[in-house]
Each structure stands twice: as structure tokens, then as C-alpha cells.
Amino acid sequence: MRNHATTPTPRRAPGRAPRPPAVRAAAAASAGVVGLALTACSSPAAATPGIDDETVTVGTHQPLTGPAAAGFASISAATSAYFEHVNANGGINGRTIEYVVKDDGYNPATTQTVVRELVQEDEVFAMLNGLGTPTHSSVLDYLDQNGVPDLFVASGSTTWNQPEEYPNTFGFNVDYVVEGAALGQYAADQDPGAVVCVLGQDDDFGETFLQGVELALGADGVATYQTYSTSNEDVTAQIGAMRKAGCEINLLATINGFTAMSLGTAAKMGWFPQWYASSSGGDYPTLVEFLGEDVGPKLLDGFVSANYLPNSPGSDWYELFQQINDEHNAGAPFDGNTVYGMSVGYLFAEALAKAGEDPTRESLVEAVESGELAGNGILPLSFGPDDHAAYDGVGIAVVSGGVQDFVDATYRVDGDTVEAVEPEPVPLEDDGVPTSD
């Protein structure tokens, strides 16, 4: 399997250079014969980009460098490690999976360049887990126009859940409205009289997260809403405004680096409110790495976050992913990004198995929409023909004694209703390698 973790190369025009007239004429004269030969010997798999009798090639854009790299660069390596595990166990319907990873630096302009390379030069079968709302939004129309399955986008934006406009695009992260609503409801359940505030990224991430919080707490339930930009690594003004507003529980729509920055900035002010974070910025080991081993565990004790994947030390999935990480990921640190990346890989493998022995792009999309995929979350997948969001609920995790684990609180959002539900974790089967049975 190739694990192409590459930096962007200069953008090239698609296709080959023009051929001389004589060459074009000769090619035209033989086109009919060649076309008949290809038709006679080709299989359905050979007619589909990125797939042959032995291999399936998928691609992704990831922030291996840039402002989001420290929090998310390890995800694609974990996905690649999971695919190594699948390939070592016979692949899916006899095909190994190759994952082509290209660095976009969390820059939308670069995302456009590398995604065109993946589609036009690498001829990928599908795009898998492209990361980031601003980055992936910049290639959404391009992928749609080229008929490329756009699976399991690494962002909780509701943009990916538009089946009529983008029939080939599906999200993976629980959407930010759901996370905001669940965390807001948990805050209300734990401390009904607390002053609640929100700090959000100045884009769809923060805006939709706030919508969810207000769904749970009402339009007047948030004392102040502050925003930050990833281009400005200073949140002193925002944290100062939240302290002045008397915030007691701060809900964060932040990536990991800015979660750590928020807690660290508040601590320097001598201010220690309760912190709740989206899954995108709530991974304990990553936050400790940012904050340092000396102060991180102290600042994060009691830290609350949302999650929907089996990121629990007692889970069979967790133990399997630790084993895969040791065997196929060069001893990389094991954290929430590892569980996330391998969970993405598992869901793609499951969709590929469901797509049939000779999968096409169309059958792959149909497999995701079928409602028959299980995934490995703590709640069932919600995919269907009219719903391209993966999950409609989350569990609540709390850090205690240096361990981040789920507590007895799981919420689902149904329309305008936030309801407490029982988790329904998917059991591990077949050593984590899906079959077509």
C-alpha cells in the first residue's frame, strides 16, 4: 500500500501536452480498433477510476503543515495504519486499499490544487475524509461536477448534509449543531443556574455550534459569544470579555490548539471556570501536549467534551486500534486522533465491502445511503437517501484523574428537540475487517 504523505507540487494543467497533427491523425485512424479491443477485455472495475482487480485508490487533503497541523496531522497516518491492517488480512473483496495523502496546509487555495491532482493525476476512486470546513468547502463543487464520491468529510459543518445539491457528499463528524445542543443541555442538567458563554471559530464552526447551544438553552441562554480567527494566535481579549461577563461554564467551538490556548490564557489571568469543548478540540492527550505535562493535567481535570466514537479505554475497538497503532503506525502516540482516523478507515472499508465485488462510484454512494452500514460509534449511523450526516447524537466525556472517559450522559438531537438517550455502541466483529456477507 502506498502512503503518500506529500507536500503540494506546482499545479499542472490536466491532460497531456498537444500531439503533432500526424500523431493525432494516426491515433484517430486506430481509435476504433483500440476501442473495440478495450471494450472486449475490460471489466467493470477497470472502467472506474482508481480501481482495478487488485487495488482501490482513495485520496485525501490534510493539514500536515500549517495552523491546524499540530492538532490534526496524525489523523491520516492512523487511517493509513488501519488500511495496512485490512490489507494484511486480505483486503476488501480481494483488493488492497491505497490511501494517497496530500498536504494542503489548511489553506483553501492549496486544497484546490492538491484535490485536482488527486482527481486528475492520481485518478482516485473517492475522496475520503478531506479535513476542514473552509478547505473542503473550496472543492465541494469541483468534486460534485466530476462525480467523485466525497465521503466522510472531517468537519461537523451542516454543509455536507445537502443530498439534493451534493448527492455524493457525506459528513463524518457529528454536526456542530448537535454538539452545541448536547453540551448546552449537559450544562443545564449539571448546573441549571450557571452563566454560560461560548467561544467559537469565526466561521461555520462557531456559528452552527452556537445555534445548537441556543437550541438547548434558548436565545437568551448565552451571556456572551466571542469569536477567534485561526490566523491570530491570541485570545486574550476574548477570554477577558468572557471573564468580565461572569461566565461560569464556557462552551468551546475550537480546534485543539485554541482550546489549549483558551485554558492557558484564562489560567494566566487567575481565572478557572468550567470548560466544555466540541470533539474537534477536546482530545485530552493532544491538549496535554499543548499545555505541557506540568500544568496540563491540572488545568484539564474536570474538562468536559463531546464524542461519538469508541474513545474509551474499556472498549474492544479502543484496544484493537491500540494494537493496530503499535503494529502499523511506527509507535505513534495513541490518542483521540488515532481512534478518529481508524474509525474513518473502518467505515470506508465497510462501505466498500457493501458496494459489491466490482464496485463503482455509484454503488459506493448507494452503499452509504442504504442505511445498512453500522460504523463503530456509540450510537447508530443516521445515513440514508435523505440524510448525509453520520451521527445525530453524542456522548459526554469527562477528564478525571488523567483519564478521559464517557459518563452516563448521551444526547440525541431530533429536529428542535434535545433528548437524553441510552448509548448503543457497535460491537467489534471479525477483527475489525468488514466483509461483504
Coordinates of C-alpha atoms in Angstrom, one line a residue:
M1 CA 0.0 0.0 0.0
R2 CA 1.3 3.5 -0.8
N3 CA 1.0 6.0 2.0
H4 CA 1.6 9.2 0.0
A5 CA 2.1 12.0 2.5
T6 CA 3.3 14.7 0.2
T7 CA 3.7 18.4 0.1
P8 CA 1.9 20.2 -2.7
T9 CA 3.5 20.2 -6.1
P10 CA 3.1 23.1 -8.6
R11 CA -0.3 22.9 -10.2
R12 CA -0.3 21.5 -13.7
A13 CA -2.9 21.7 -16.4
P14 CA -4.9 18.5 -16.7
G15 CA -4.3 16.1 -19.5
R16 CA -1.4 15.6 -21.8
A17 CA 0.5 18.0 -24.0
P18 CA -0.9 18.5 -27.6
R19 CA 0.4 16.0 -30.1
P20 CA 1.6 16.8 -33.6
P21 CA -1.1 16.6 -36.4
A22 CA 0.4 13.4 -37.8
V23 CA 0.3 11.7 -34.5
R24 CA -3.3 12.9 -33.9
A25 CA -4.3 11.5 -37.4
A26 CA -2.7 8.2 -36.7
A27 CA -4.4 8.0 -33.3
A28 CA -7.7 8.8 -34.9
A29 CA -7.3 6.1 -37.6
S30 CA -6.7 3.4 -35.0
A31 CA -9.2 4.7 -32.4
G32 CA -12.0 2.3 -33.5
V33 CA -9.8 -0.8 -33.3
V34 CA -8.3 0.1 -30.0
G35 CA -11.8 1.0 -28.6
L36 CA -13.1 -2.4 -29.7
A37 CA -10.2 -4.2 -28.0
L38 CA -10.6 -2.3 -24.8
T39 CA -14.3 -3.0 -24.7
A40 CA -13.7 -6.6 -25.2
C41 CA -11.2 -7.1 -22.4
S42 CA -12.1 -4.5 -19.8
S43 CA -14.0 -5.4 -16.6
P44 CA -16.5 -3.1 -14.8
A45 CA -13.7 -2.3 -12.2
A46 CA -11.3 -1.3 -15.0
A47 CA -13.8 1.3 -16.3
T48 CA -13.9 3.1 -12.9
P49 CA -11.2 5.5 -11.9
G50 CA -9.0 4.4 -9.0
I51 CA -10.0 0.7 -9.0
D52 CA -8.7 -2.4 -10.7
D53 CA -8.8 -6.1 -9.9
E54 CA -6.2 -5.8 -7.1
T55 CA -6.4 -2.3 -5.7
V56 CA -8.6 0.6 -4.7
T57 CA -7.0 4.0 -4.5
V58 CA -8.6 6.8 -2.5
G59 CA -7.2 10.2 -1.6
T60 CA -7.5 13.0 0.9
H61 CA -6.3 16.5 1.7
Q62 CA -5.0 17.0 5.2
P63 CA -3.2 19.7 7.2
L64 CA 0.2 18.1 7.6
T65 CA 1.7 21.6 8.0
G66 CA 0.2 24.9 8.9
P67 CA -2.0 26.2 11.7
A68 CA -4.1 23.0 12.1
A69 CA -1.2 20.5 11.8
A70 CA -0.4 20.2 15.5
G71 CA -4.0 19.1 16.2
F72 CA -4.8 17.0 13.2
A73 CA -1.8 15.9 11.2
S74 CA -1.8 12.4 12.8
I75 CA -5.3 11.5 11.6
S76 CA -4.3 10.4 8.1
A77 CA -1.4 8.3 9.4
A78 CA -3.9 6.5 11.7
T79 CA -6.2 5.9 8.7
S80 CA -3.3 4.5 6.7
A81 CA -2.3 2.2 9.6
Y82 CA -5.9 0.8 9.7
F83 CA -5.7 0.2 5.9
E84 CA -2.4 -1.7 6.4
H85 CA -4.3 -3.9 8.9
V86 CA -7.0 -4.5 6.4
N87 CA -4.5 -5.3 3.6
A88 CA -2.6 -7.7 5.9
N89 CA -5.9 -9.5 6.4
G90 CA -6.7 -10.0 2.7
G91 CA -8.2 -6.5 1.8
I92 CA -11.8 -6.0 0.9
N93 CA -13.2 -8.4 -1.7
G94 CA -9.6 -9.3 -2.5
R95 CA -8.5 -5.7 -3.1
T96 CA -6.0 -3.8 -1.1
I97 CA -6.6 -0.1 -0.2
E98 CA -4.1 2.6 -1.2
Y99 CA -4.5 5.9 0.6
V100 CA -3.0 9.0 -1.1
V101 CA -2.5 11.7 1.4
K102 CA -1.6 15.3 0.3
D103 CA -0.8 18.3 2.4
D104 CA -2.9 21.4 2.0
G105 CA -1.6 23.3 5.0
Y106 CA -5.2 24.1 5.9
N107 CA -5.2 26.6 3.0
P108 CA -8.2 26.5 0.7
A109 CA -6.2 27.6 -2.3
T110 CA -3.7 24.8 -1.8
T111 CA -6.7 22.4 -1.2
Q112 CA -7.9 23.2 -4.7
T113 CA -4.5 22.4 -6.2
V114 CA -4.0 19.1 -4.4
V115 CA -7.6 17.8 -4.9
R116 CA -7.3 18.4 -8.6
E117 CA -4.1 16.4 -8.6
L118 CA -5.8 13.6 -6.7
V119 CA -8.7 13.5 -9.2
Q120 CA -6.9 14.2 -12.5
E121 CA -3.4 12.7 -11.9
D122 CA -3.9 10.0 -9.2
E123 CA -7.4 9.2 -10.5
V124 CA -8.7 8.3 -7.1
F125 CA -11.8 6.2 -6.7
A126 CA -13.1 8.5 -4.0
M127 CA -12.2 11.4 -1.7
L128 CA -12.0 10.3 1.9
N129 CA -12.1 12.5 5.0
G130 CA -10.9 15.7 3.5
L131 CA -10.3 17.9 6.6
G132 CA -11.7 21.3 7.4
T133 CA -14.7 23.5 6.7
P134 CA -13.0 26.3 4.8
T135 CA -10.7 24.0 3.0
H136 CA -13.2 21.4 1.9
S137 CA -15.9 23.9 1.0
S138 CA -13.5 25.2 -1.7
V139 CA -13.6 21.9 -3.5
L140 CA -17.1 20.8 -2.9
D141 CA -18.5 21.9 -6.3
Y142 CA -15.4 20.5 -8.2
L143 CA -15.9 17.0 -6.7
D144 CA -19.6 17.1 -7.4
Q145 CA -19.1 18.2 -11.0
N146 CA -16.6 15.3 -11.5
G147 CA -18.8 12.7 -10.0
V148 CA -16.2 11.8 -7.3
P149 CA -17.7 10.2 -4.1
D150 CA -16.9 12.6 -1.4
L151 CA -17.0 10.5 1.7
F152 CA -16.9 11.3 5.4
V153 CA -15.7 14.9 5.4
A154 CA -13.7 15.7 8.5
S155 CA -15.8 18.6 9.7
G156 CA -19.1 19.0 11.6
S157 CA -20.4 21.6 9.2
T158 CA -24.0 21.0 8.1
T159 CA -22.8 21.9 4.5
W160 CA -22.1 18.2 3.8
N161 CA -25.7 17.2 4.5
Q162 CA -27.3 18.5 1.4
P163 CA -28.3 15.3 -0.5
E164 CA -30.2 17.2 -3.3
E165 CA -27.5 19.6 -4.0
Y166 CA -24.4 17.4 -3.3
P167 CA -25.6 13.8 -3.8
N168 CA -22.1 12.3 -3.5
T169 CA -21.0 14.2 -0.3
F170 CA -21.3 12.7 3.2
G171 CA -20.1 14.1 6.6
F172 CA -18.4 12.0 9.3
N173 CA -18.1 14.3 12.3
V174 CA -21.3 14.7 14.2
D175 CA -22.5 18.2 13.2
Y176 CA -21.8 21.2 15.3
V177 CA -25.4 21.9 16.0
V178 CA -25.7 18.5 17.6
E179 CA -22.6 19.0 19.7
G180 CA -23.6 22.5 20.8
A181 CA -27.0 21.3 21.8
A182 CA -25.7 18.3 23.7
L183 CA -23.1 20.3 25.6
G184 CA -25.6 23.1 26.3
Q185 CA -28.1 20.5 27.6
Y186 CA -25.4 18.9 29.8
A187 CA -24.5 22.2 31.2
A188 CA -28.2 22.9 32.1
D189 CA -28.6 19.4 33.6
Q190 CA -25.4 19.8 35.7
D191 CA -25.8 23.3 36.9
P192 CA -29.2 24.9 35.9
G193 CA -28.3 28.4 37.2
A194 CA -24.8 28.7 35.8
V195 CA -23.8 31.6 33.5
V196 CA -23.0 30.0 30.1
C197 CA -20.8 31.6 27.5
V198 CA -19.5 30.4 24.1
L199 CA -16.1 30.9 22.3
G200 CA -16.2 29.9 18.6
Q201 CA -14.2 29.9 15.5
D202 CA -15.2 32.8 13.2
D203 CA -16.8 30.7 10.6
D204 CA -19.5 28.0 10.2
F205 CA -17.9 26.0 13.0
G206 CA -18.6 28.7 15.6
E207 CA -21.9 29.8 14.2
T208 CA -23.6 26.4 13.9
F209 CA -22.3 25.4 17.3
L210 CA -23.9 28.5 18.8
Q211 CA -27.2 27.6 17.1
G212 CA -27.0 24.2 18.9
V213 CA -26.3 25.8 22.3
E214 CA -29.2 28.1 21.9
L215 CA -31.4 25.2 20.8
A216 CA -30.8 23.8 24.3
L217 CA -30.7 26.9 26.4
G218 CA -32.8 29.4 24.5
A219 CA -31.8 32.6 22.6
D220 CA -31.1 34.4 25.9
G221 CA -29.2 31.4 27.4
V222 CA -25.8 32.6 26.4
A223 CA -24.3 35.5 28.3
T224 CA -21.7 36.4 25.6
Y225 CA -20.5 34.9 22.3
Q226 CA -16.9 35.6 21.4
T227 CA -15.0 34.5 18.2
Y228 CA -11.4 33.9 17.2
S229 CA -9.6 33.6 13.9
T230 CA -7.0 30.8 13.3
S231 CA -4.8 33.5 11.8
N232 CA -4.4 35.3 15.1
E233 CA -2.9 33.2 17.9
D234 CA -4.0 35.4 20.7
V235 CA -7.4 35.1 22.6
T236 CA -6.6 37.4 25.5
A237 CA -9.3 39.9 24.5
Q238 CA -12.0 37.1 24.1
I239 CA -11.1 35.4 27.4
G240 CA -11.1 38.8 29.2
A241 CA -14.5 39.6 27.8
M242 CA -15.9 36.2 29.0
R243 CA -14.4 36.7 32.5
K244 CA -16.0 40.2 32.6
A245 CA -19.4 38.7 31.7
G246 CA -19.2 36.4 34.7
C247 CA -19.1 33.2 32.7
E248 CA -19.1 30.1 34.8
I249 CA -19.3 27.4 32.1
N250 CA -17.5 28.2 28.8
L251 CA -18.5 26.1 25.7
L252 CA -15.8 26.0 23.1
A253 CA -16.2 25.6 19.3
T254 CA -12.4 25.5 19.0
I255 CA -9.8 23.3 17.4
N256 CA -7.3 21.7 19.9
G257 CA -4.7 24.4 19.7
F258 CA -7.2 27.1 20.5
T259 CA -8.8 25.1 23.3
A260 CA -5.4 24.8 25.0
M261 CA -4.7 28.5 24.3
S262 CA -8.1 29.4 25.9
L263 CA -7.4 27.4 29.1
G264 CA -3.8 28.6 29.3
T265 CA -4.8 32.3 28.8
A266 CA -7.5 32.1 31.5
A267 CA -5.1 30.4 33.9
K268 CA -2.6 33.2 33.5
M269 CA -5.4 35.6 34.5
G270 CA -6.1 33.5 37.6
W271 CA -9.5 32.5 36.2
F272 CA -10.6 28.9 36.4
P273 CA -14.2 28.4 35.1
Q274 CA -15.6 25.1 33.8
W275 CA -14.7 24.2 30.2
Y276 CA -16.8 22.2 27.7
A277 CA -15.5 21.5 24.2
S278 CA -16.5 20.2 20.9
S279 CA -15.0 16.9 19.8
S280 CA -12.9 18.8 17.3
G281 CA -11.0 20.5 20.2
G282 CA -11.5 18.2 23.1
D283 CA -8.8 15.4 22.9
Y284 CA -7.1 15.1 26.3
P285 CA -3.7 13.8 25.2
T286 CA -3.4 16.4 22.5
L287 CA -4.3 19.2 24.9
V288 CA -1.8 18.0 27.4
E289 CA 0.9 18.1 24.7
F290 CA 0.0 21.7 24.0
L291 CA -0.2 22.7 27.6
G292 CA 2.7 20.7 28.9
E293 CA 2.9 17.8 31.3
D294 CA 3.5 20.1 34.3
V295 CA 0.3 22.1 34.1
G296 CA -1.9 20.3 31.5
P297 CA -3.3 17.5 33.7
K298 CA -4.2 20.1 36.5
L299 CA -5.9 22.5 34.2
L300 CA -7.8 19.7 32.4
D301 CA -9.2 17.9 35.5
G302 CA -13.0 18.0 35.1
F303 CA -12.7 19.1 31.5
V304 CA -15.9 18.1 29.5
S305 CA -16.1 17.2 25.8
A306 CA -18.5 15.6 23.3
N307 CA -17.7 12.4 21.4
Y308 CA -19.4 9.8 19.3
L309 CA -16.6 7.3 18.7
P310 CA -15.3 4.4 20.9
N311 CA -12.7 6.6 22.6
S312 CA -12.9 4.7 25.9
P313 CA -10.2 2.6 27.4
G314 CA -12.7 -0.2 28.1
S315 CA -13.8 -0.5 24.5
D316 CA -12.9 -3.5 22.3
W317 CA -12.4 -1.0 19.4
Y318 CA -10.0 1.0 21.5
E319 CA -7.9 -2.0 22.3
L320 CA -7.9 -3.1 18.6
F321 CA -6.9 0.3 17.5
Q322 CA -4.1 0.4 20.0
Q323 CA -2.8 -2.9 18.6
I324 CA -3.0 -1.6 15.0
N325 CA -1.2 1.6 16.1
D326 CA 1.6 -0.5 17.6
E327 CA 1.9 -2.7 14.6
H328 CA 1.4 -0.4 11.7
N329 CA 1.9 3.2 12.8
A330 CA 5.6 3.3 13.8
G331 CA 4.8 3.7 17.5
A332 CA 3.0 7.0 17.1
P333 CA 1.2 8.4 20.2
F334 CA -2.2 6.9 20.7
D335 CA -4.9 9.5 21.2
G336 CA -8.3 10.6 20.1
N337 CA -7.0 11.4 16.6
T338 CA -5.9 7.8 16.3
V339 CA -9.3 6.5 17.2
Y340 CA -10.9 9.0 14.8
G341 CA -8.6 8.2 11.8
M342 CA -9.0 4.4 12.2
S343 CA -12.8 4.8 12.6
V344 CA -12.9 6.7 9.3
G345 CA -10.9 3.9 7.7
Y346 CA -13.2 1.2 9.1
L347 CA -16.4 3.0 7.8
F348 CA -14.9 3.3 4.3
A349 CA -13.9 -0.4 4.3
E350 CA -17.4 -1.2 5.4
A351 CA -18.9 0.9 2.6
L352 CA -16.5 -0.6 0.0
A353 CA -17.5 -4.2 1.1
K354 CA -21.2 -3.2 0.8
A355 CA -20.6 -1.7 -2.7
G356 CA -20.1 -5.2 -4.2
E357 CA -17.3 -7.4 -5.7
D358 CA -17.0 -5.0 -8.7
P359 CA -17.7 -1.6 -7.1
T360 CA -18.4 1.5 -9.0
R361 CA -18.6 5.1 -7.8
E362 CA -22.4 4.8 -8.0
S363 CA -22.6 1.6 -6.0
L364 CA -20.3 3.1 -3.3
V365 CA -22.6 6.0 -2.8
E366 CA -25.6 3.7 -2.8
A367 CA -23.9 1.6 -0.1
V368 CA -23.6 4.6 2.2
E369 CA -27.2 5.7 1.5
S370 CA -28.5 2.2 2.1
G371 CA -28.8 2.6 5.9
E372 CA -27.1 -0.8 6.3
L373 CA -23.7 0.5 7.4
A374 CA -23.0 0.1 11.1
G375 CA -19.8 2.0 11.7
N376 CA -18.3 1.8 15.1
G377 CA -19.8 4.7 17.0
I378 CA -21.6 4.8 20.4
L379 CA -24.9 5.5 18.5
P380 CA -26.2 4.1 15.2
L381 CA -25.3 5.9 12.0
S382 CA -28.0 8.1 10.6
F383 CA -27.1 7.9 6.8
G384 CA -29.9 7.4 4.4
P385 CA -31.1 8.8 1.0
D386 CA -32.3 12.0 2.6
D387 CA -29.7 12.3 5.4
H388 CA -26.0 12.6 4.6
A389 CA -24.9 13.2 8.2
A390 CA -23.3 10.3 10.0
Y391 CA -24.4 10.8 13.6
D392 CA -27.3 12.7 15.3
G393 CA -26.1 12.3 18.8
V394 CA -23.1 12.3 21.1
G395 CA -21.9 11.1 24.5
I396 CA -20.3 13.3 27.1
A397 CA -16.8 12.6 28.3
V398 CA -15.1 14.0 31.4
V399 CA -11.5 14.0 32.4
S400 CA -10.9 12.6 35.9
G401 CA -7.5 11.6 37.3
G402 CA -5.8 12.0 33.9
V403 CA -8.3 9.7 32.1
Q404 CA -10.9 11.0 29.6
D405 CA -13.9 8.7 29.5
F406 CA -17.6 8.7 28.9
V407 CA -20.0 9.5 31.8
D408 CA -23.7 8.5 32.0
A409 CA -24.9 11.2 29.6
T410 CA -25.8 10.7 25.9
Y411 CA -27.9 13.1 23.9
R412 CA -29.6 12.9 20.5
V413 CA -31.0 15.9 18.6
D414 CA -34.2 15.3 16.7
G415 CA -35.3 18.5 14.9
D416 CA -35.6 21.1 17.6
T417 CA -35.6 18.6 20.5
V418 CA -32.6 17.6 22.6
E419 CA -33.2 14.3 24.3
A420 CA -31.3 12.1 26.7
V421 CA -30.9 8.6 25.3
E422 CA -29.1 5.4 26.1
P423 CA -25.8 4.7 24.1
E424 CA -25.9 1.8 21.6
P425 CA -22.2 1.0 21.0
V426 CA -21.5 -1.1 17.9
P427 CA -19.7 -4.4 18.9
L428 CA -16.4 -5.3 17.4
E429 CA -16.5 -8.2 14.9
D430 CA -14.1 -10.0 12.5
D431 CA -11.0 -8.3 14.0
G432 CA -12.3 -5.0 12.6
V433 CA -12.2 -6.0 8.9
P434 CA -15.6 -5.7 7.2
T435 CA -16.8 -8.5 4.9
S436 CA -19.5 -8.4 2.2
D437 CA -21.6 -11.0 4.0

